[in-house]
């Protein structure tokens, strides 16, 4: 355990960014581009114009999730009713500038931010509304220690196994 603690302290910024404080997040995205084409039929401005009145009609988290199930065009989150999971400061769920905006809003609202709607925001491939859910507090050391141990095991495997020595069933 002392080695785990030392590894955590040595790379604390990374561990806190990926496994620390977070917030549940849901997405309602309309696909858009600078120029329309046969695959993307609307511009960012048109998507923003569709999302703005939707945002005004949203009465809370359940309302947002209902609309996300109906209108969301984000392939990965649509089957889950727009729910993306927990966003942390180091998460790759959202682009860094949007992730920073979410945490800026959370800092302004230290209490309950559940149901806070952000957007329209420009995303790769479209414009989106985000709905903030429950905050996940910074974990205790006991919780963080298990994440650090898991990451150290992952790093060990990656460092010790040469790619050419690993044969996967799909490589055949």
mmCIF file of N, CA, C and O in Angstrom, residues 42-83:
data_model
loop_
_atom_site.group_PDB
_atom_site.id
_atom_site.type_symbol
_atom_site.label_atom_id
_atom_site.label_comp_id
_atom_site.label_asym_id
_atom_site.label_seq_id
_atom_site.Cartn_x
_atom_site.Cartn_y
_atom_site.Cartn_z
ATOM 1 N N UNK A 42 -27.884 20.107 -41.756
ATOM 2 C CA UNK A 42 -28.061 21.436 -41.158
ATOM 3 C C UNK A 42 -26.722 22.035 -40.755
ATOM 4 O O UNK A 42 -25.772 21.319 -40.471
ATOM 5 N N UNK A 43 -26.702 23.364 -40.719
ATOM 6 C CA UNK A 43 -25.516 24.086 -40.267
ATOM 7 C C UNK A 43 -25.545 24.186 -38.741
ATOM 8 O O UNK A 43 -26.575 23.942 -38.106
ATOM 9 N N UNK A 44 -24.410 24.599 -38.168
ATOM 10 C CA UNK A 44 -24.369 24.833 -36.728
ATOM 11 C C UNK A 44 -25.406 25.883 -36.326
ATOM 12 O O UNK A 44 -26.097 25.725 -35.320
ATOM 13 N N UNK A 45 -25.524 26.935 -37.122
ATOM 14 C CA UNK A 45 -26.487 27.997 -36.800
ATOM 15 C C UNK A 45 -27.913 27.455 -36.801
ATOM 16 O O UNK A 45 -28.723 27.808 -35.936
ATOM 17 N N UNK A 46 -28.227 26.585 -37.755
ATOM 18 C CA UNK A 46 -29.567 25.993 -37.801
ATOM 19 C C UNK A 46 -29.804 25.082 -36.601
ATOM 20 O O UNK A 46 -30.895 25.076 -36.021
ATOM 21 N N UNK A 47 -28.792 24.310 -36.213
ATOM 22 C CA UNK A 47 -28.921 23.438 -35.040
ATOM 23 C C UNK A 47 -29.111 24.271 -33.779
ATOM 24 O O UNK A 47 -29.973 23.964 -32.943
ATOM 25 N N UNK A 48 -28.337 25.350 -33.648
ATOM 26 C CA UNK A 48 -28.492 26.245 -32.497
ATOM 27 C C UNK A 48 -29.906 26.814 -32.459
ATOM 28 O O UNK A 48 -30.523 26.916 -31.396
ATOM 29 N N UNK A 49 -30.435 27.187 -33.625
ATOM 30 C CA UNK A 49 -31.783 27.756 -33.709
ATOM 31 C C UNK A 49 -32.848 26.728 -33.315
ATOM 32 O O UNK A 49 -33.895 27.099 -32.769
ATOM 33 N N UNK A 50 -32.611 25.450 -33.546
ATOM 34 C CA UNK A 50 -33.543 24.401 -33.116
ATOM 35 C C UNK A 50 -33.417 24.119 -31.625
ATOM 36 O O UNK A 50 -34.412 23.833 -30.952
ATOM 37 N N UNK A 51 -32.194 24.176 -31.101
ATOM 38 C CA UNK A 51 -31.957 23.835 -29.703
ATOM 39 C C UNK A 51 -32.385 24.936 -28.734
ATOM 40 O O UNK A 51 -32.820 24.641 -27.617
ATOM 41 N N UNK A 52 -32.278 26.192 -29.138
ATOM 42 C CA UNK A 52 -32.578 27.305 -28.231
ATOM 43 C C UNK A 52 -34.016 27.253 -27.707
ATOM 44 O O UNK A 52 -34.224 27.337 -26.486
ATOM 45 N N UNK A 53 -35.033 27.085 -28.565
ATOM 46 C CA UNK A 53 -36.387 26.985 -28.011
ATOM 47 C C UNK A 53 -36.609 25.683 -27.218
ATOM 48 O O UNK A 53 -37.395 25.672 -26.262
ATOM 49 N N UNK A 54 -35.913 24.613 -27.584
ATOM 50 C CA UNK A 54 -36.012 23.377 -26.805
ATOM 51 C C UNK A 54 -35.527 23.613 -25.383
ATOM 52 O O UNK A 54 -36.145 23.170 -24.416
ATOM 53 N N UNK A 55 -34.394 24.320 -25.264
ATOM 54 C CA UNK A 55 -33.834 24.598 -23.942
ATOM 55 C C UNK A 55 -34.835 25.358 -23.084
ATOM 56 O O UNK A 55 -35.006 25.065 -21.901
ATOM 57 N N UNK A 56 -35.514 26.317 -23.697
ATOM 58 C CA UNK A 56 -36.486 27.130 -22.953
ATOM 59 C C UNK A 56 -37.664 26.288 -22.449
ATOM 60 O O UNK A 56 -38.266 26.621 -21.429
ATOM 61 N N UNK A 57 -37.971 25.188 -23.134
ATOM 62 C CA UNK A 57 -39.113 24.333 -22.766
ATOM 63 C C UNK A 57 -38.765 23.263 -21.737
ATOM 64 O O UNK A 57 -39.654 22.627 -21.180
ATOM 65 N N UNK A 58 -37.483 23.031 -21.480
ATOM 66 C CA UNK A 58 -37.076 21.943 -20.591
ATOM 67 C C UNK A 58 -37.386 22.308 -19.144
ATOM 68 O O UNK A 58 -36.942 23.332 -18.640
ATOM 69 N N UNK A 59 -38.169 21.432 -18.504
ATOM 70 C CA UNK A 59 -38.608 21.699 -17.143
ATOM 71 C C UNK A 59 -37.823 20.971 -16.072
ATOM 72 O O UNK A 59 -38.177 21.036 -14.910
ATOM 73 N N UNK A 60 -36.795 20.259 -16.433
ATOM 74 C CA UNK A 60 -36.006 19.530 -15.447
ATOM 75 C C UNK A 60 -35.316 18.347 -16.090
ATOM 76 O O UNK A 60 -35.404 18.134 -17.307
ATOM 77 N N UNK A 61 -34.650 17.558 -15.273
ATOM 78 C CA UNK A 61 -33.857 16.438 -15.774
ATOM 79 C C UNK A 61 -34.708 15.419 -16.525
ATOM 80 O O UNK A 61 -34.333 14.973 -17.612
ATOM 81 N N UNK A 62 -35.834 15.030 -15.966
ATOM 82 C CA UNK A 62 -36.679 14.028 -16.632
ATOM 83 C C UNK A 62 -37.162 14.529 -17.984
ATOM 84 O O UNK A 62 -37.213 13.774 -18.958
ATOM 85 N N UNK A 63 -37.512 15.791 -18.044
ATOM 86 C CA UNK A 63 -37.943 16.411 -19.304
ATOM 87 C C UNK A 63 -36.795 16.384 -20.318
ATOM 88 O O UNK A 63 -36.986 16.061 -21.495
ATOM 89 N N UNK A 64 -35.592 16.705 -19.855
ATOM 90 C CA UNK A 64 -34.421 16.686 -20.731
ATOM 91 C C UNK A 64 -34.196 15.276 -21.278
ATOM 92 O O UNK A 64 -33.976 15.085 -22.475
ATOM 93 N N UNK A 65 -34.232 14.279 -20.399
ATOM 94 C CA UNK A 65 -33.979 12.897 -20.823
ATOM 95 C C UNK A 65 -35.053 12.420 -21.806
ATOM 96 O O UNK A 65 -34.748 11.685 -22.754
ATOM 97 N N UNK A 66 -36.292 12.843 -21.604
ATOM 98 C CA UNK A 66 -37.362 12.492 -22.545
ATOM 99 C C UNK A 66 -37.068 13.088 -23.916
ATOM 100 O O UNK A 66 -37.133 12.405 -24.940
ATOM 101 N N UNK A 67 -36.710 14.367 -23.947
ATOM 102 C CA UNK A 67 -36.375 15.030 -25.216
ATOM 103 C C UNK A 67 -35.145 14.397 -25.858
ATOM 104 O O UNK A 67 -35.083 14.249 -27.079
ATOM 105 N N UNK A 68 -34.163 14.022 -25.039
ATOM 106 C CA UNK A 68 -32.953 13.379 -25.573
ATOM 107 C C UNK A 68 -33.307 12.045 -26.233
ATOM 108 O O UNK A 68 -32.758 11.707 -27.289
ATOM 109 N N UNK A 69 -34.214 11.286 -25.621
ATOM 110 C CA UNK A 69 -34.635 10.015 -26.230
ATOM 111 C C UNK A 69 -35.317 10.256 -27.580
ATOM 112 O O UNK A 69 -35.181 9.469 -28.503
ATOM 113 N N UNK A 70 -36.047 11.348 -27.691
ATOM 114 C CA UNK A 70 -36.794 11.655 -28.917
ATOM 115 C C UNK A 70 -35.931 12.288 -30.002
ATOM 116 O O UNK A 70 -36.056 11.948 -31.172
ATOM 117 N N UNK A 71 -35.069 13.232 -29.628
ATOM 118 C CA UNK A 71 -34.417 14.088 -30.625
ATOM 119 C C UNK A 71 -32.906 13.946 -30.744
ATOM 120 O O UNK A 71 -32.316 14.454 -31.690
ATOM 121 N N UNK A 72 -32.266 13.286 -29.793
ATOM 122 C CA UNK A 72 -30.811 13.198 -29.789
ATOM 123 C C UNK A 72 -30.293 12.471 -31.034
ATOM 124 O O UNK A 72 -30.792 11.414 -31.402
ATOM 125 N N UNK A 73 -29.281 13.042 -31.671
ATOM 126 C CA UNK A 73 -28.666 12.436 -32.847
ATOM 127 C C UNK A 73 -27.243 11.947 -32.571
ATOM 128 O O UNK A 73 -26.547 11.523 -33.486
ATOM 129 N N UNK A 74 -26.819 11.995 -31.315
ATOM 130 C CA UNK A 74 -25.496 11.520 -30.909
ATOM 131 C C UNK A 74 -25.566 10.000 -30.798
ATOM 132 O O UNK A 74 -26.272 9.454 -29.944
ATOM 133 N N UNK A 75 -24.855 9.313 -31.671
ATOM 134 C CA UNK A 75 -24.979 7.858 -31.811
ATOM 135 C C UNK A 75 -24.704 7.108 -30.511
ATOM 136 O O UNK A 75 -25.443 6.194 -30.145
ATOM 137 N N UNK A 76 -23.647 7.469 -29.788
ATOM 138 C CA UNK A 76 -23.269 6.713 -28.598
ATOM 139 C C UNK A 76 -24.239 6.919 -27.436
ATOM 140 O O UNK A 76 -24.460 5.999 -26.651
ATOM 141 N N UNK A 77 -24.801 8.100 -27.286
ATOM 142 C CA UNK A 77 -25.647 8.351 -26.122
ATOM 143 C C UNK A 77 -27.138 8.152 -26.392
ATOM 144 O O UNK A 77 -27.908 7.993 -25.449
ATOM 145 N N UNK A 78 -27.552 8.146 -27.635
ATOM 146 C CA UNK A 78 -28.984 8.014 -27.937
ATOM 147 C C UNK A 78 -29.601 6.756 -27.323
ATOM 148 O O UNK A 78 -30.667 6.838 -26.706
ATOM 149 N N UNK A 79 -28.963 5.565 -27.443
ATOM 150 C CA UNK A 79 -29.577 4.374 -26.840
ATOM 151 C C UNK A 79 -29.718 4.457 -25.315
ATOM 152 O O UNK A 79 -30.511 3.742 -24.725
ATOM 153 N N UNK A 80 -28.949 5.350 -24.686
ATOM 154 C CA UNK A 80 -28.997 5.505 -23.230
ATOM 155 C C UNK A 80 -29.790 6.751 -22.842
ATOM 156 O O UNK A 80 -29.611 7.285 -21.747
ATOM 157 N N UNK A 81 -30.648 7.221 -23.735
ATOM 158 C CA UNK A 81 -31.451 8.401 -23.429
ATOM 159 C C UNK A 81 -30.629 9.650 -23.241
ATOM 160 O O UNK A 81 -31.023 10.551 -22.506
ATOM 161 N N UNK A 82 -29.484 9.723 -23.902
ATOM 162 C CA UNK A 82 -28.629 10.897 -23.809
ATOM 163 C C UNK A 82 -27.614 10.845 -22.679
ATOM 164 O O UNK A 82 -26.727 11.688 -22.600
ATOM 165 N N UNK A 83 -27.711 9.875 -21.804
ATOM 166 C CA UNK A 83 -26.800 9.815 -20.658
ATOM 167 C C UNK A 83 -25.415 9.362 -21.101
ATOM 168 O O UNK A 83 -25.247 8.309 -21.691
#
